[in-house]
Structure formats: structure tokens, C-alpha cells
PDB file of C-alpha atoms in Angstrom:
ATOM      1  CA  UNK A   1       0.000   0.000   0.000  1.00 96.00           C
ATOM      2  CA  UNK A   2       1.380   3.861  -1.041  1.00 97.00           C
ATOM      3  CA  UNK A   3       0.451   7.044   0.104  1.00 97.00           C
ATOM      4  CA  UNK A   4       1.052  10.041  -2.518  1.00 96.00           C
ATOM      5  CA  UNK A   5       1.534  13.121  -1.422  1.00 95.00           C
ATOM      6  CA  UNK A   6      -2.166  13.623  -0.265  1.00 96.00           C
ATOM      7  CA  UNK A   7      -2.053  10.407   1.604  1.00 97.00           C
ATOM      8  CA  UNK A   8      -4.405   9.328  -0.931  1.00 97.00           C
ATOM      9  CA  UNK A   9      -3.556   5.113  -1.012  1.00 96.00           C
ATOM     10  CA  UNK A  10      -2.898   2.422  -4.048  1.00 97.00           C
ATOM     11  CA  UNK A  11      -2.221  -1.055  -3.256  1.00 96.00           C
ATOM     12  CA  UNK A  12       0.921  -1.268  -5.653  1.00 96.00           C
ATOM     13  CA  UNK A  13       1.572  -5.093  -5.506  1.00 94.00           C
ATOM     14  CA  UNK A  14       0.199  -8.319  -3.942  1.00 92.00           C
ATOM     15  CA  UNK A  15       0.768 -11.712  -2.857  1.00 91.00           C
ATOM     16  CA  UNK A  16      -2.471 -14.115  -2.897  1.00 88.00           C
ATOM     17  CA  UNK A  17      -1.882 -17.795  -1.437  1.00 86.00           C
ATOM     18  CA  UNK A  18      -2.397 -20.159  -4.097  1.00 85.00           C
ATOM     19  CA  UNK A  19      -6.733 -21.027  -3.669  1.00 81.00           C
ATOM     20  CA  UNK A  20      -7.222 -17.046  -3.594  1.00 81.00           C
ATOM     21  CA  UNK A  21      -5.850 -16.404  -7.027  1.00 77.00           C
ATOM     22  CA  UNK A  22      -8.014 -14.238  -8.974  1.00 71.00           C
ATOM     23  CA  UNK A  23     -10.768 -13.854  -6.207  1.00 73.00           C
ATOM     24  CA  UNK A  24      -9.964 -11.126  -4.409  1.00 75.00           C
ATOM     25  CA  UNK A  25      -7.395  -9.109  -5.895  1.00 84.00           C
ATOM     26  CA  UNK A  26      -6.965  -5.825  -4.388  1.00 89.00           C
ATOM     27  CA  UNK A  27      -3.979  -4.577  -6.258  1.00 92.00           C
ATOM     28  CA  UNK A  28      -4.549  -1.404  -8.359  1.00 94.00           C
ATOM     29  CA  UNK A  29      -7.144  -0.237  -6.116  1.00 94.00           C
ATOM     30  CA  UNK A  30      -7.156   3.574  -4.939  1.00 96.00           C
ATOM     31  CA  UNK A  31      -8.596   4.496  -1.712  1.00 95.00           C
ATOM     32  CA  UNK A  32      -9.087   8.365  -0.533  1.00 96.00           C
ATOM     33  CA  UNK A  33      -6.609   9.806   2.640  1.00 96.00           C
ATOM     34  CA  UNK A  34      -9.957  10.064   4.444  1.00 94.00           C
ATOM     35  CA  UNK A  35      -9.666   6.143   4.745  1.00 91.00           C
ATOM     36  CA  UNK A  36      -6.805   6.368   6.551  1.00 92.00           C
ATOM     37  CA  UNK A  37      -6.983   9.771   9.073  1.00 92.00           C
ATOM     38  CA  UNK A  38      -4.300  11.745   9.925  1.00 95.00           C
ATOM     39  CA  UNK A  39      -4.331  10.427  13.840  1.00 92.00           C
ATOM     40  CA  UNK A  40      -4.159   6.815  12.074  1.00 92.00           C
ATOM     41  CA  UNK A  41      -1.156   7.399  10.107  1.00 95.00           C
ATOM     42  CA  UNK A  42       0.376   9.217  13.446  1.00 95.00           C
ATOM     43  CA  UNK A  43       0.365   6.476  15.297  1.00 93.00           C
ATOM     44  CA  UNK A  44       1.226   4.114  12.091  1.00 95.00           C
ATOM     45  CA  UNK A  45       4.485   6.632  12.288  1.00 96.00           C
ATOM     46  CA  UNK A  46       5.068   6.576  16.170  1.00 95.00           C
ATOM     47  CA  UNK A  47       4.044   2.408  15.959  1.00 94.00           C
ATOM     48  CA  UNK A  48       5.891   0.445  13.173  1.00 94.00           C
ATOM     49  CA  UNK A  49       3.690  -2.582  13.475  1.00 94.00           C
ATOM     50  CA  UNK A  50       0.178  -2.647  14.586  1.00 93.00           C
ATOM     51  CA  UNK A  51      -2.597  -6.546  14.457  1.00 93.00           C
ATOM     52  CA  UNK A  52      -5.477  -7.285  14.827  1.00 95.00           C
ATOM     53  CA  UNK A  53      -5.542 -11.175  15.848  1.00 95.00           C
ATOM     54  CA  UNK A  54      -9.255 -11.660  15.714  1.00 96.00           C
ATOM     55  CA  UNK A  55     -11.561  -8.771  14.312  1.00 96.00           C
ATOM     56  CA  UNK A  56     -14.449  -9.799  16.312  1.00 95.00           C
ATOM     57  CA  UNK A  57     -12.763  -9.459  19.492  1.00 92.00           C
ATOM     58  CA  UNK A  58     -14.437  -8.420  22.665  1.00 89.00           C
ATOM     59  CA  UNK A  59     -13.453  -4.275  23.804  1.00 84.00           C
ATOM     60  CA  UNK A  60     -12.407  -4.380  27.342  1.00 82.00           C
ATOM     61  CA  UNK A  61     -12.793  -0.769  28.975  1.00 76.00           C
ATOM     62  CA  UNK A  62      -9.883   0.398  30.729  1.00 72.00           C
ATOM     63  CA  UNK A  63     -10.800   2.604  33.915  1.00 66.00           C
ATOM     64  CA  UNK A  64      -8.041   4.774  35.485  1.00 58.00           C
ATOM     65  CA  UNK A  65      -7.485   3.694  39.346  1.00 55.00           C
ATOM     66  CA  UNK A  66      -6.785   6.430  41.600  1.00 53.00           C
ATOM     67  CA  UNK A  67      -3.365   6.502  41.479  1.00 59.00           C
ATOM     68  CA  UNK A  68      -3.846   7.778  37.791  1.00 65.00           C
ATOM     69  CA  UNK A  69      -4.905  11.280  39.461  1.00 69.00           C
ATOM     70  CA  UNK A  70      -3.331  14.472  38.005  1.00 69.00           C
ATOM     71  CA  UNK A  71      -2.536  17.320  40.787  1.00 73.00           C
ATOM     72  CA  UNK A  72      -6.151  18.728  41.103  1.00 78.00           C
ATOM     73  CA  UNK A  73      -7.404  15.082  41.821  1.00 71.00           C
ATOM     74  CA  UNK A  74      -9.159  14.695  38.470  1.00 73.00           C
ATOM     75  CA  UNK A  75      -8.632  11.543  36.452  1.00 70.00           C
ATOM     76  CA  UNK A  76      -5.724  11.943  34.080  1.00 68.00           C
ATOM     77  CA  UNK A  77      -6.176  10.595  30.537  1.00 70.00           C
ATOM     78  CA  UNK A  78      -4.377   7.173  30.182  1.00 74.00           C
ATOM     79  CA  UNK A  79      -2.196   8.115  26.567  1.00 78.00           C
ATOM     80  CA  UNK A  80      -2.133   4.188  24.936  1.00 80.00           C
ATOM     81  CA  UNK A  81      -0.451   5.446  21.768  1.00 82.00           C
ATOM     82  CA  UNK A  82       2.327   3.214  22.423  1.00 84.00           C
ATOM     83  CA  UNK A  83       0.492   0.175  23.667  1.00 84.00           C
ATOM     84  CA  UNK A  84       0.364  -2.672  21.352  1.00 80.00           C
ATOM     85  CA  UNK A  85      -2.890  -4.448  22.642  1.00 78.00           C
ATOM     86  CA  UNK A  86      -4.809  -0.920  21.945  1.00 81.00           C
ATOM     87  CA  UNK A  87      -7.980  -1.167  20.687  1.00 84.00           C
ATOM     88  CA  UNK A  88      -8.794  -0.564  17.271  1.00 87.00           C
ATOM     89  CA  UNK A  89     -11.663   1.981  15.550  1.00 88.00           C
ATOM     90  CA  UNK A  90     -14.619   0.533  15.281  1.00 89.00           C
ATOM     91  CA  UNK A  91     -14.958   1.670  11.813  1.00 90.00           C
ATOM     92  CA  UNK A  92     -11.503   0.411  10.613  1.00 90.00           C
ATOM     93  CA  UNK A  93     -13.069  -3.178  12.195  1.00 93.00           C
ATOM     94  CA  UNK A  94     -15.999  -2.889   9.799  1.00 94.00           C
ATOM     95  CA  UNK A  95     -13.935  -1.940   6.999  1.00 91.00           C
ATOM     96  CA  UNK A  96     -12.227  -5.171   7.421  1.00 94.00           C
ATOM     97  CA  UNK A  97     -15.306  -7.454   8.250  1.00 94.00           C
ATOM     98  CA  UNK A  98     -16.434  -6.031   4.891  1.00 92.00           C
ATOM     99  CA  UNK A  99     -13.734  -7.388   2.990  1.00 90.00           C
ATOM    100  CA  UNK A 100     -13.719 -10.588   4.733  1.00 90.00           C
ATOM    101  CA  UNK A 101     -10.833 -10.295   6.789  1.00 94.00           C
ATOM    102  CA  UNK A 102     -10.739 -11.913  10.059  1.00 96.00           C
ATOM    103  CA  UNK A 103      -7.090 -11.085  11.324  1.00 96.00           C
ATOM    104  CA  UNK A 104      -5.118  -8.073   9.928  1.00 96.00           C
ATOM    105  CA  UNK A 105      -1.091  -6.723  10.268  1.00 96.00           C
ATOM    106  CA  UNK A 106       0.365  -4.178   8.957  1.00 96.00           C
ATOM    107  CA  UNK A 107       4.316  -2.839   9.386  1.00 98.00           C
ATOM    108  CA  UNK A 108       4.724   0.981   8.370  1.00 97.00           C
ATOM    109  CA  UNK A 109       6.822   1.864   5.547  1.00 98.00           C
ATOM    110  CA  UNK A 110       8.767   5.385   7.443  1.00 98.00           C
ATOM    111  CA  UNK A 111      10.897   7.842   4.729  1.00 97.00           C
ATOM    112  CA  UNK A 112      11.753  10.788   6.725  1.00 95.00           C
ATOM    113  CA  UNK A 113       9.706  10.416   9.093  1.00 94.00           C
ATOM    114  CA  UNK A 114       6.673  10.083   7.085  1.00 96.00           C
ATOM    115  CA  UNK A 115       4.336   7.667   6.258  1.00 97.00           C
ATOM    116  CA  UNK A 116       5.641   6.105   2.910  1.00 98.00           C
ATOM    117  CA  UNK A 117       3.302   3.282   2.491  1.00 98.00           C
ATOM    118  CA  UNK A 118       1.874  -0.116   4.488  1.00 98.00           C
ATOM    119  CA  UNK A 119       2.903  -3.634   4.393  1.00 97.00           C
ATOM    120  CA  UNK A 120      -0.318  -5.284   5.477  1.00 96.00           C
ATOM    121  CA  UNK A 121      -0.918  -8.546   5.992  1.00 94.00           C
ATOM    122  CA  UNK A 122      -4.795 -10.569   5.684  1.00 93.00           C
ATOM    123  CA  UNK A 123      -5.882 -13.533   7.618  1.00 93.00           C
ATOM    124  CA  UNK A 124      -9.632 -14.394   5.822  1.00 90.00           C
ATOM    125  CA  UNK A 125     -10.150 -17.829   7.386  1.00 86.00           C
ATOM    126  CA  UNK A 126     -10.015 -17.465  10.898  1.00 93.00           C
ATOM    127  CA  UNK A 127      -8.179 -15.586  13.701  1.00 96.00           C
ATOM    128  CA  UNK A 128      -4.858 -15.469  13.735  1.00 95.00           C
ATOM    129  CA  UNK A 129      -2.509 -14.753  16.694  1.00 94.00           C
ATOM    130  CA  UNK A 130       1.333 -14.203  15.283  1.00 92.00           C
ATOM    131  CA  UNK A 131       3.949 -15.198  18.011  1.00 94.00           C
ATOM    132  CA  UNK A 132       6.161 -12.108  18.832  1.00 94.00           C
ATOM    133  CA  UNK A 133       9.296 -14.140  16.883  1.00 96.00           C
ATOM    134  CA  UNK A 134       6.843 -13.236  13.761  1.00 95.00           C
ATOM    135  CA  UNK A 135       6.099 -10.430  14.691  1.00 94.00           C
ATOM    136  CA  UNK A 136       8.986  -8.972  15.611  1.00 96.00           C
ATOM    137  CA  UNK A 137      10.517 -10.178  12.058  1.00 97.00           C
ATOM    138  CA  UNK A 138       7.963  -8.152   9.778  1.00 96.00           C
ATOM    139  CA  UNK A 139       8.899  -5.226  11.713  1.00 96.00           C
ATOM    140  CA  UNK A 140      12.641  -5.488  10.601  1.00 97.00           C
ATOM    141  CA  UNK A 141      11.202  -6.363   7.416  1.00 97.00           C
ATOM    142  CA  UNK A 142       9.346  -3.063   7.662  1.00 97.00           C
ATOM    143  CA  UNK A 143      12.423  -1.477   8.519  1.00 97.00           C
ATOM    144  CA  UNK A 144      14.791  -2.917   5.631  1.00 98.00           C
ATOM    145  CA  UNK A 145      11.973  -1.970   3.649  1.00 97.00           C
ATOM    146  CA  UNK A 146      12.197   1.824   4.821  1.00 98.00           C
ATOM    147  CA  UNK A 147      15.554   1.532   4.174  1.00 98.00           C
ATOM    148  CA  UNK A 148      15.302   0.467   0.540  1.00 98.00           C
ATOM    149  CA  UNK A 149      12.504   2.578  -0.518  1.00 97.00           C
ATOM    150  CA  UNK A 150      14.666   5.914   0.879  1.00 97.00           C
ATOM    151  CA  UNK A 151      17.844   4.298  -0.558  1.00 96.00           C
ATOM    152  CA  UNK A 152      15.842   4.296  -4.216  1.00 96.00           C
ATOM    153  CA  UNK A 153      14.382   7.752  -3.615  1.00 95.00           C
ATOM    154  CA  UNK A 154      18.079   9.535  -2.905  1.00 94.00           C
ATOM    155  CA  UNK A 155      19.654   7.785  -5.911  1.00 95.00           C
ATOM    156  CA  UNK A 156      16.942   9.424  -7.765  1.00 93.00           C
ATOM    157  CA  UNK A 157      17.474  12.478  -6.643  1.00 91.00           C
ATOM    158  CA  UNK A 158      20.834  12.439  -6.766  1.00 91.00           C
ATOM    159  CA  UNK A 159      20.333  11.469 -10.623  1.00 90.00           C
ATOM    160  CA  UNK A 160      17.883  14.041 -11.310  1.00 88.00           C
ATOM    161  CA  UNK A 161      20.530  16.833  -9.449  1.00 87.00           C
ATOM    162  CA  UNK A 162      23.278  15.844 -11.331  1.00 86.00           C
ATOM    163  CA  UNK A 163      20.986  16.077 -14.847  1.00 85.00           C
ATOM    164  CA  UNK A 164      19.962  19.269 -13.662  1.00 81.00           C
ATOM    165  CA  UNK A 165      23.890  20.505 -12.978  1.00 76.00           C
ATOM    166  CA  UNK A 166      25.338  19.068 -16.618  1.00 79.00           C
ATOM    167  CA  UNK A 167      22.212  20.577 -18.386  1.00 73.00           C
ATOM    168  CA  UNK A 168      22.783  24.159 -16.408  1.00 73.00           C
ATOM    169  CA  UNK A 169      26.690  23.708 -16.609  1.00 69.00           C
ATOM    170  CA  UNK A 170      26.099  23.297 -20.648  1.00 61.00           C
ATOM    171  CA  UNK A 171      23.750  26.817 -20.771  1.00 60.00           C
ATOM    172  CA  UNK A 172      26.344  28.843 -19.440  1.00 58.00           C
ATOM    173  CA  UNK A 173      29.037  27.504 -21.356  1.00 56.00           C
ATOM    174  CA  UNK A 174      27.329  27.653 -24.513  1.00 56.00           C
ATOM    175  CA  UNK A 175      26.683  31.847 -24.305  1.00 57.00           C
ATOM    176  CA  UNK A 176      30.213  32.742 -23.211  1.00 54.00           C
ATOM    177  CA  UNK A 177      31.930  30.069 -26.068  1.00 56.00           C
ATOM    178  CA  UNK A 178      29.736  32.090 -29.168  1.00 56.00           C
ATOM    179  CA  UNK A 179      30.814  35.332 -27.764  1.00 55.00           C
ATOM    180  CA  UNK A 180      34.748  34.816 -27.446  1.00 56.00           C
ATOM    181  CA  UNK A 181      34.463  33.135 -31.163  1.00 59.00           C
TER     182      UNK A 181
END
């Protein structure tokens, strides 16, 4: 999955197991930035890995003890950005029980500290709980991923700078040589 420079997504490639061939292709599909909120792709930054092991899970409420008081007594706000058990929108649940999907992962794809694109990963038969060995592995795959994709985007500037320089270099040559002739 890649974000343009709207956040606007494509899924740009895809790997089906063998009886899904043909089925339910999503590759070449565009989906609006609204689909993916700002706050989402925030946290998809801050997080480099977020599943969902069974999309029908129950919500357990969390409530702050008392010892989670601020200074003036009140309750202060428990901040689970970095908590990998978080719960999930309940929207971004639908979205998945509408395509089938009963177990989702996805591993950001970080260039300068933006959201490049999404590995993501769909379970459609059952739930599916990945040990943290697995885990743990698609998030370094995430991150030699990054790597690669920012690797490719500097060698393309780089080529486009130096194109720029010889074709600028040759325009101020070109006056000065006709003159002196």
C-alpha cells in the first residue's frame, strides 16, 4: 500500500496464497486519505507494526485507578499510543469485516519520518494470533523496507541533481563560447 503526497492510497503489488488467485485481488485499487486519518497514520508513524488477531474481538474498557490522578485530583487521561494491545476503531473493524478479513497486520513503511506506504498482511479464514518471533521479524522487514525505498528515492534524486547541474553547466558555457568566437 502507497500514500502520494495527499495520503491518498494504491495497493501497488500483492501476494495471494495459491486457492485465492483471482478472487480477491486488491492490487490497483485507490482508496481516498480520508480512509486512513491523519491520527491513524500518526500512530502508524510513532508504531511500526500494529494486528489485529481476531476482528471480532471483545473491547475491554480500561478505567483509570486512583493513582492515575493528576494534581487537582481529576482523572488523568491514560495516553495508549504506544500500547500494542490498543484497541482498534470501530470503523476500521468494519472496513475489514467487509472485505472478509478476520485477522489483519500491517508494518509501516517510514521515509523521513513520514508515512511512505503499508505492508499489510490478511488472515480471511479465521483468527490469527502471530507469536512475537513473527512479529517482531515483519517489523525489521518493515524497517529494511524503509531503508530500501529511501535508498531508491536519494539515488533518484541524486540522478535528477546531477541532470539538472550538466544541463545548467552546458547553458552557461554555450553563451560565453559564441561570444569569445
Amino acid at each position: 500500500y502507497r500514500f502520494d503526497h495527499q495520503f491518498n492510497g494504491e495497493v501497488v503489488s500483492e501476494a495471494l496464497q495459491p486457492h485465492l488467485q483471482g478472487k480477491s485481488s486488491y492490487k490497483g485499487l485507490h482508496f481516498p486519505a480520508h480512509d486512513i486519518p491523519a491520527q491513524a497514520r500518526a500512530l502508524y508513524v510513532r508504531n511500526r507494526s500494529r494486528f489485529i488477531a481476531d476482528v471480532d474481538f471483545e473491547v475491554v474498557e480500561m478505567y483509570p485507578s486512583s493513582l492515575l490522578e493528576d494534581e487537582s485530583g481529576r482523572r488523568a487521561e491514560v495516553d495508549l499510543s504506544d500500547c500494542k494491545l490498543r484497541s482498534v476503531s470501530p470503523m476500521h473493524l468494519q472496513y475489514l469485516r467487509n472485505m472478509g478479513v478476520e485477522a489483519s497486520m500491517s508494518v509501516s513503511i517510514v521515509v523521513d519520518d513520514r508515512l511512505w506506504g503499508l505492508l499489510v498482511c490478511h488472515h480471511i479464514n479465521e483468527p490469527c494470533y502471530p507469536n512475537h518471533f513473527l512479529r517482531r521479524a515483519c517489523e525489521l522487514i518493515g524497517a529494511n523496507l524503509s531503508l530500501q525505498v529511501e535508498s531508491a528515492m536519494r539515488e533518484e534524486e541524486v540522478k535528477s541533481l546531477l541532470s539538472a547541474h550538466s544541463l545548467l553547466g552546458g547553458l552557461g558555457y554555450m553563451p560565453a563560447q559564441a561570444f569569445f568566437q
